[in-house]
């Protein structure tokens, strides 16, 4: 049975309408390229250049051919909600748009759609780009982003990467030709997009706690840091100073937003002030601005922002006073500040912060931090605290706060201090596996205190026997071989022989275990 465009359009009207709305959201009438794309797609429909090649009712797949300079083939897989074209264009192409126009014309007026779409055109982006100023760059960003995030409509999380990439592409078309301006333009637009996305998320109660937003942040920050590296390594143009002023305003606006990934926003702000805005006068002025902010509703503590400048400007008295405000809510930001101080070779500041934070670590890790982040965070703490001098009591307090999430760190500490018996006790208290013990320093303990390891080998061998399979019995024998070697080093080979005889007698009903012991040469 052959189908017509009318029949296909009636069957899949919802998908066609949704796709047209998506295309409309991604096409900007102020962009010359997008305007030409719509015009050429409309031309193909009016001139009957769109042909229905095949429609499979079984798998609901439509194949169309578009007469162009070369014939292009567009395939729509309706169950997968997927549209593709054989032309080399990676994003929306005129052929895909022409097919959607062709199918849409049976339930809407294409002329009315095009008129309404073009009525939203304001100042052409090319005009704004031609007159270079921070105001025009901001207007360019607003023009594109306000259209992308229009009408305060919530955005589905899975659409976020494509919408951002589409906005970025439109802005990149207006990128300056001069190389000395390109990195600044890239950085300016990435910050502007980040700011506008946060604003839209707050306006629409959009959830930012998802993988799509996390992927966007990682990708955006990678782009920003690359642009920052390029800018920092080059002389700064005098004409670019107003752009840096505008960039500073946007960076601050992102940092003090009401909510949304506070850790990322804090690190974003810290990165800019440690790399780009390094002039002391600019720092002092920013500190005054932050100080003047009152009754701010934000998930970032203003004290932590001020601390950045206390460290950079060596304002010791203010920093000492601010450290008293460490709480569970802002602890992680203070830890980042301590690392920042250490990176700036201001060890005394880092030490002050870290020692003040020490009593709060246990409740923060065990009760405040999500379980999935605890082990990674304790490793970070171990690395940071390893850069300062701690007393023995302070070190013990640090590792006690880690609990079971810092066993590897505590193991390293005990080995450094040659506390081998305590090392064995730790791993009996928090059982794991023999392979993990090897990674944690078992060989070093065997080399220095072999007698202390014998109860540990016994514990893990018994655990294998309880599994009651031949494979586990073989593993128990391997453990006993290692135990025999440790016993020999400790001068307790007779004890080991007596121990194995006792095990054989205790588990004489386990025939498979007896066979594995007898062929293991444990008595030789």
PDB file of N, CA, C and O in Angstrom, residues 164-215:
ATOM      1  N   UNK A 164      22.244  24.366  23.798  1.00  0.00           N
ATOM      2  CA  UNK A 164      23.445  25.162  24.089  1.00  0.00           C
ATOM      3  C   UNK A 164      24.397  25.140  22.904  1.00  0.00           C
ATOM      4  O   UNK A 164      24.959  26.173  22.520  1.00  0.00           O
ATOM      5  N   UNK A 165      24.589  23.963  22.317  1.00  0.00           N
ATOM      6  CA  UNK A 165      25.480  23.867  21.142  1.00  0.00           C
ATOM      7  C   UNK A 165      24.967  24.716  19.994  1.00  0.00           C
ATOM      8  O   UNK A 165      25.749  25.347  19.270  1.00  0.00           O
ATOM      9  N   UNK A 166      23.642  24.732  19.836  1.00  0.00           N
ATOM     10  CA  UNK A 166      23.056  25.530  18.763  1.00  0.00           C
ATOM     11  C   UNK A 166      23.270  27.024  19.007  1.00  0.00           C
ATOM     12  O   UNK A 166      23.618  27.771  18.090  1.00  0.00           O
ATOM     13  N   UNK A 167      23.079  27.465  20.250  1.00  0.00           N
ATOM     14  CA  UNK A 167      23.316  28.878  20.591  1.00  0.00           C
ATOM     15  C   UNK A 167      24.787  29.239  20.407  1.00  0.00           C
ATOM     16  O   UNK A 167      25.124  30.307  19.890  1.00  0.00           O
ATOM     17  N   UNK A 168      25.654  28.338  20.837  1.00  0.00           N
ATOM     18  CA  UNK A 168      27.097  28.580  20.709  1.00  0.00           C
ATOM     19  C   UNK A 168      27.481  28.731  19.236  1.00  0.00           C
ATOM     20  O   UNK A 168      28.302  29.586  18.877  1.00  0.00           O
ATOM     21  N   UNK A 169      26.901  27.907  18.379  1.00  0.00           N
ATOM     22  CA  UNK A 169      27.206  27.964  16.937  1.00  0.00           C
ATOM     23  C   UNK A 169      26.808  29.312  16.351  1.00  0.00           C
ATOM     24  O   UNK A 169      27.562  29.912  15.563  1.00  0.00           O
ATOM     25  N   UNK A 170      25.641  29.811  16.737  1.00  0.00           N
ATOM     26  CA  UNK A 170      25.191  31.107  16.210  1.00  0.00           C
ATOM     27  C   UNK A 170      26.117  32.238  16.657  1.00  0.00           C
ATOM     28  O   UNK A 170      26.412  33.161  15.881  1.00  0.00           O
ATOM     29  N   UNK A 171      26.565  32.175  17.905  1.00  0.00           N
ATOM     30  CA  UNK A 171      27.461  33.219  18.409  1.00  0.00           C
ATOM     31  C   UNK A 171      28.853  33.093  17.795  1.00  0.00           C
ATOM     32  O   UNK A 171      29.507  34.100  17.510  1.00  0.00           O
ATOM     33  N   UNK A 172      29.296  31.866  17.562  1.00  0.00           N
ATOM     34  CA  UNK A 172      30.623  31.660  16.983  1.00  0.00           C
ATOM     35  C   UNK A 172      30.725  32.205  15.555  1.00  0.00           C
ATOM     36  O   UNK A 172      31.806  32.556  15.104  1.00  0.00           O
ATOM     37  N   UNK A 173      29.590  32.292  14.887  1.00  0.00           N
ATOM     38  CA  UNK A 173      29.606  32.860  13.529  1.00  0.00           C
ATOM     39  C   UNK A 173      29.979  34.346  13.528  1.00  0.00           C
ATOM     40  O   UNK A 173      30.394  34.887  12.506  1.00  0.00           O
ATOM     41  N   UNK A 174      29.813  34.992  14.698  1.00  0.00           N
ATOM     42  CA  UNK A 174      30.130  36.424  14.804  1.00  0.00           C
ATOM     43  C   UNK A 174      31.497  36.640  15.454  1.00  0.00           C
ATOM     44  O   UNK A 174      31.842  37.755  15.813  1.00  0.00           O
ATOM     45  N   UNK A 175      32.271  35.589  15.564  1.00  0.00           N
ATOM     46  CA  UNK A 175      33.586  35.657  16.206  1.00  0.00           C
ATOM     47  C   UNK A 175      34.510  36.594  15.439  1.00  0.00           C
ATOM     48  O   UNK A 175      34.549  36.575  14.205  1.00  0.00           O
ATOM     49  N   UNK A 176      35.262  37.468  16.125  1.00  0.00           N
ATOM     50  CA  UNK A 176      36.165  38.400  15.440  1.00  0.00           C
ATOM     51  C   UNK A 176      37.214  37.654  14.612  1.00  0.00           C
ATOM     52  O   UNK A 176      37.626  36.542  14.956  1.00  0.00           O
ATOM     53  N   UNK A 177      37.656  38.301  13.547  1.00  0.00           N
ATOM     54  CA  UNK A 177      38.695  37.704  12.699  1.00  0.00           C
ATOM     55  C   UNK A 177      40.078  37.848  13.331  1.00  0.00           C
ATOM     56  O   UNK A 177      40.954  37.022  13.104  1.00  0.00           O
ATOM     57  N   UNK A 178      40.282  38.912  14.124  1.00  0.00           N
ATOM     58  CA  UNK A 178      41.596  39.141  14.735  1.00  0.00           C
ATOM     59  C   UNK A 178      41.850  38.121  15.834  1.00  0.00           C
ATOM     60  O   UNK A 178      41.057  37.967  16.761  1.00  0.00           O
ATOM     61  N   UNK A 179      42.977  37.450  15.774  1.00  0.00           N
ATOM     62  CA  UNK A 179      43.275  36.374  16.719  1.00  0.00           C
ATOM     63  C   UNK A 179      43.362  36.880  18.158  1.00  0.00           C
ATOM     64  O   UNK A 179      43.013  36.164  19.094  1.00  0.00           O
ATOM     65  N   UNK A 180      43.831  38.119  18.324  1.00  0.00           N
ATOM     66  CA  UNK A 180      43.996  38.627  19.685  1.00  0.00           C
ATOM     67  C   UNK A 180      42.655  38.858  20.387  1.00  0.00           C
ATOM     68  O   UNK A 180      42.617  39.028  21.611  1.00  0.00           O
ATOM     69  N   UNK A 181      41.557  38.879  19.614  1.00  0.00           N
ATOM     70  CA  UNK A 181      40.232  39.076  20.208  1.00  0.00           C
ATOM     71  C   UNK A 181      39.444  37.775  20.354  1.00  0.00           C
ATOM     72  O   UNK A 181      38.430  37.721  21.061  1.00  0.00           O
ATOM     73  N   UNK A 182      39.871  36.734  19.690  1.00  0.00           N
ATOM     74  CA  UNK A 182      39.049  35.521  19.604  1.00  0.00           C
ATOM     75  C   UNK A 182      38.868  34.814  20.956  1.00  0.00           C
ATOM     76  O   UNK A 182      37.759  34.414  21.318  1.00  0.00           O
ATOM     77  N   UNK A 183      39.953  34.658  21.707  1.00  0.00           N
ATOM     78  CA  UNK A 183      39.843  33.961  22.993  1.00  0.00           C
ATOM     79  C   UNK A 183      38.968  34.739  23.975  1.00  0.00           C
ATOM     80  O   UNK A 183      38.180  34.145  24.724  1.00  0.00           O
ATOM     81  N   UNK A 184      39.096  36.066  23.962  1.00  0.00           N
ATOM     82  CA  UNK A 184      38.263  36.891  24.833  1.00  0.00           C
ATOM     83  C   UNK A 184      36.796  36.770  24.445  1.00  0.00           C
ATOM     84  O   UNK A 184      35.907  36.694  25.311  1.00  0.00           O
ATOM     85  N   UNK A 185      36.515  36.749  23.140  1.00  0.00           N
ATOM     86  CA  UNK A 185      35.146  36.583  22.657  1.00  0.00           C
ATOM     87  C   UNK A 185      34.580  35.232  23.118  1.00  0.00           C
ATOM     88  O   UNK A 185      33.448  35.155  23.629  1.00  0.00           O
ATOM     89  N   UNK A 186      35.377  34.168  22.953  1.00  0.00           N
ATOM     90  CA  UNK A 186      34.922  32.831  23.375  1.00  0.00           C
ATOM     91  C   UNK A 186      34.592  32.804  24.859  1.00  0.00           C
ATOM     92  O   UNK A 186      33.559  32.268  25.276  1.00  0.00           O
ATOM     93  N   UNK A 187      35.480  33.372  25.660  1.00  0.00           N
ATOM     94  CA  UNK A 187      35.284  33.379  27.106  1.00  0.00           C
ATOM     95  C   UNK A 187      34.051  34.196  27.489  1.00  0.00           C
ATOM     96  O   UNK A 187      33.241  33.782  28.324  1.00  0.00           O
ATOM     97  N   UNK A 188      33.912  35.351  26.884  1.00  0.00           N
ATOM     98  CA  UNK A 188      32.785  36.246  27.163  1.00  0.00           C
ATOM     99  C   UNK A 188      31.464  35.529  26.893  1.00  0.00           C
ATOM    100  O   UNK A 188      30.529  35.584  27.712  1.00  0.00           O
ATOM    101  N   UNK A 189      31.374  34.850  25.754  1.00  0.00           N
ATOM    102  CA  UNK A 189      30.122  34.200  25.365  1.00  0.00           C
ATOM    103  C   UNK A 189      29.827  32.977  26.231  1.00  0.00           C
ATOM    104  O   UNK A 189      28.662  32.703  26.560  1.00  0.00           O
ATOM    105  N   UNK A 190      30.850  32.224  26.615  1.00  0.00           N
ATOM    106  CA  UNK A 190      30.619  31.068  27.484  1.00  0.00           C
ATOM    107  C   UNK A 190      30.078  31.511  28.845  1.00  0.00           C
ATOM    108  O   UNK A 190      29.167  30.891  29.401  1.00  0.00           O
ATOM    109  N   UNK A 191      30.639  32.590  29.387  1.00  0.00           N
ATOM    110  CA  UNK A 191      30.153  33.110  30.676  1.00  0.00           C
ATOM    111  C   UNK A 191      28.730  33.628  30.523  1.00  0.00           C
ATOM    112  O   UNK A 191      27.874  33.403  31.394  1.00  0.00           O
ATOM    113  N   UNK A 192      28.457  34.322  29.419  1.00  0.00           N
ATOM    114  CA  UNK A 192      27.110  34.852  29.185  1.00  0.00           C
ATOM    115  C   UNK A 192      26.086  33.725  29.073  1.00  0.00           C
ATOM    116  O   UNK A 192      24.971  33.823  29.608  1.00  0.00           O
ATOM    117  N   UNK A 193      26.451  32.639  28.389  1.00  0.00           N
ATOM    118  CA  UNK A 193      25.535  31.497  28.263  1.00  0.00           C
ATOM    119  C   UNK A 193      25.303  30.832  29.611  1.00  0.00           C
ATOM    120  O   UNK A 193      24.172  30.455  29.942  1.00  0.00           O
ATOM    121  N   UNK A 194      26.369  30.671  30.384  1.00  0.00           N
ATOM    122  CA  UNK A 194      26.230  30.060  31.705  1.00  0.00           C
ATOM    123  C   UNK A 194      25.297  30.892  32.586  1.00  0.00           C
ATOM    124  O   UNK A 194      24.412  30.357  33.266  1.00  0.00           O
ATOM    125  N   UNK A 195      25.492  32.202  32.569  1.00  0.00           N
ATOM    126  CA  UNK A 195      24.657  33.103  33.372  1.00  0.00           C
ATOM    127  C   UNK A 195      23.193  33.005  32.953  1.00  0.00           C
ATOM    128  O   UNK A 195      22.290  32.900  33.791  1.00  0.00           O
ATOM    129  N   UNK A 196      22.942  33.029  31.660  1.00  0.00           N
ATOM    130  CA  UNK A 196      21.551  33.000  31.180  1.00  0.00           C
ATOM    131  C   UNK A 196      20.887  31.661  31.480  1.00  0.00           C
ATOM    132  O   UNK A 196      19.686  31.617  31.810  1.00  0.00           O
ATOM    133  N   UNK A 197      21.627  30.574  31.405  1.00  0.00           N
ATOM    134  CA  UNK A 197      21.068  29.261  31.712  1.00  0.00           C
ATOM    135  C   UNK A 197      20.683  29.170  33.181  1.00  0.00           C
ATOM    136  O   UNK A 197      19.609  28.660  33.527  1.00  0.00           O
ATOM    137  N   UNK A 198      21.546  29.672  34.060  1.00  0.00           N
ATOM    138  CA  UNK A 198      21.217  29.680  35.491  1.00  0.00           C
ATOM    139  C   UNK A 198      19.958  30.509  35.740  1.00  0.00           C
ATOM    140  O   UNK A 198      19.078  30.121  36.516  1.00  0.00           O
ATOM    141  N   UNK A 199      19.863  31.676  35.103  1.00  0.00           N
ATOM    142  CA  UNK A 199      18.687  32.532  35.281  1.00  0.00           C
ATOM    143  C   UNK A 199      17.421  31.813  34.847  1.00  0.00           C
ATOM    144  O   UNK A 199      16.389  31.865  35.524  1.00  0.00           O
ATOM    145  N   UNK A 200      17.497  31.126  33.699  1.00  0.00           N
ATOM    146  CA  UNK A 200      16.323  30.405  33.199  1.00  0.00           C
ATOM    147  C   UNK A 200      15.956  29.258  34.137  1.00  0.00           C
ATOM    148  O   UNK A 200      14.766  29.003  34.388  1.00  0.00           O
ATOM    149  N   UNK A 201      16.980  28.566  34.656  1.00  0.00           N
ATOM    150  CA  UNK A 201      16.719  27.449  35.569  1.00  0.00           C
ATOM    151  C   UNK A 201      16.009  27.922  36.835  1.00  0.00           C
ATOM    152  O   UNK A 201      15.091  27.262  37.334  1.00  0.00           O
ATOM    153  N   UNK A 202      16.426  29.073  37.350  1.00  0.00           N
ATOM    154  CA  UNK A 202      15.806  29.618  38.559  1.00  0.00           C
ATOM    155  C   UNK A 202      14.381  30.076  38.265  1.00  0.00           C
ATOM    156  O   UNK A 202      13.451  29.830  39.042  1.00  0.00           O
ATOM    157  N   UNK A 203      14.178  30.722  37.110  1.00  0.00           N
ATOM    158  CA  UNK A 203      12.848  31.219  36.737  1.00  0.00           C
ATOM    159  C   UNK A 203      11.847  30.086  36.553  1.00  0.00           C
ATOM    160  O   UNK A 203      10.659  30.235  36.864  1.00  0.00           O
ATOM    161  N   UNK A 204      12.304  28.941  36.049  1.00  0.00           N
ATOM    162  CA  UNK A 204      11.391  27.843  35.706  1.00  0.00           C
ATOM    163  C   UNK A 204      11.472  26.674  36.681  1.00  0.00           C
ATOM    164  O   UNK A 204      10.858  25.628  36.445  1.00  0.00           O
ATOM    165  N   UNK A 205      12.229  26.847  37.780  1.00  0.00           N
ATOM    166  CA  UNK A 205      12.427  25.750  38.745  1.00  0.00           C
ATOM    167  C   UNK A 205      12.975  24.493  38.080  1.00  0.00           C
ATOM    168  O   UNK A 205      12.620  23.363  38.426  1.00  0.00           O
ATOM    169  N   UNK A 206      13.831  24.711  37.114  1.00  0.00           N
ATOM    170  CA  UNK A 206      14.450  23.604  36.394  1.00  0.00           C
ATOM    171  C   UNK A 206      15.477  22.905  37.286  1.00  0.00           C
ATOM    172  O   UNK A 206      16.270  23.544  37.965  1.00  0.00           O
ATOM    173  N   UNK A 207      15.454  21.586  37.285  1.00  0.00           N
ATOM    174  CA  UNK A 207      16.404  20.822  38.099  1.00  0.00           C
ATOM    175  C   UNK A 207      17.782  20.825  37.444  1.00  0.00           C
ATOM    176  O   UNK A 207      17.919  20.547  36.248  1.00  0.00           O
ATOM    177  N   UNK A 208      18.796  21.178  38.234  1.00  0.00           N
ATOM    178  CA  UNK A 208      20.169  21.163  37.731  1.00  0.00           C
ATOM    179  C   UNK A 208      20.948  19.974  38.268  1.00  0.00           C
ATOM    180  O   UNK A 208      22.151  19.858  38.042  1.00  0.00           O
ATOM    181  N   UNK A 209      20.240  19.105  38.969  1.00  0.00           N
ATOM    182  CA  UNK A 209      20.890  17.932  39.553  1.00  0.00           C
ATOM    183  C   UNK A 209      20.691  16.730  38.635  1.00  0.00           C
ATOM    184  O   UNK A 209      19.978  15.783  38.954  1.00  0.00           O
ATOM    185  N   UNK A 210      21.315  16.780  37.464  1.00  0.00           N
ATOM    186  CA  UNK A 210      21.189  15.673  36.521  1.00  0.00           C
ATOM    187  C   UNK A 210      22.451  15.579  35.671  1.00  0.00           C
ATOM    188  O   UNK A 210      23.264  16.499  35.622  1.00  0.00           O
ATOM    189  N   UNK A 211      22.600  14.461  34.991  1.00  0.00           N
ATOM    190  CA  UNK A 211      23.819  14.215  34.206  1.00  0.00           C
ATOM    191  C   UNK A 211      23.957  15.155  33.025  1.00  0.00           C
ATOM    192  O   UNK A 211      25.077  15.483  32.612  1.00  0.00           O
ATOM    193  N   UNK A 212      22.831  15.578  32.450  1.00  0.00           N
ATOM    194  CA  UNK A 212      22.902  16.466  31.283  1.00  0.00           C
ATOM    195  C   UNK A 212      23.511  17.820  31.669  1.00  0.00           C
ATOM    196  O   UNK A 212      24.354  18.366  30.950  1.00  0.00           O
ATOM    197  N   UNK A 213      23.067  18.356  32.806  1.00  0.00           N
ATOM    198  CA  UNK A 213      23.619  19.629  33.248  1.00  0.00           C
ATOM    199  C   UNK A 213      25.080  19.460  33.674  1.00  0.00           C
ATOM    200  O   UNK A 213      25.909  20.328  33.425  1.00  0.00           O
ATOM    201  N   UNK A 214      25.378  18.327  34.314  1.00  0.00           N
ATOM    202  CA  UNK A 214      26.765  18.059  34.685  1.00  0.00           C
ATOM    203  C   UNK A 214      27.673  17.983  33.469  1.00  0.00           C
ATOM    204  O   UNK A 214      28.795  18.512  33.477  1.00  0.00           O
ATOM    205  N   UNK A 215      27.182  17.340  32.415  1.00  0.00           N
ATOM    206  CA  UNK A 215      27.958  17.258  31.171  1.00  0.00           C
ATOM    207  C   UNK A 215      28.161  18.647  30.577  1.00  0.00           C
ATOM    208  O   UNK A 215      29.255  18.979  30.104  1.00  0.00           O
TER     209      UNK A 215
END
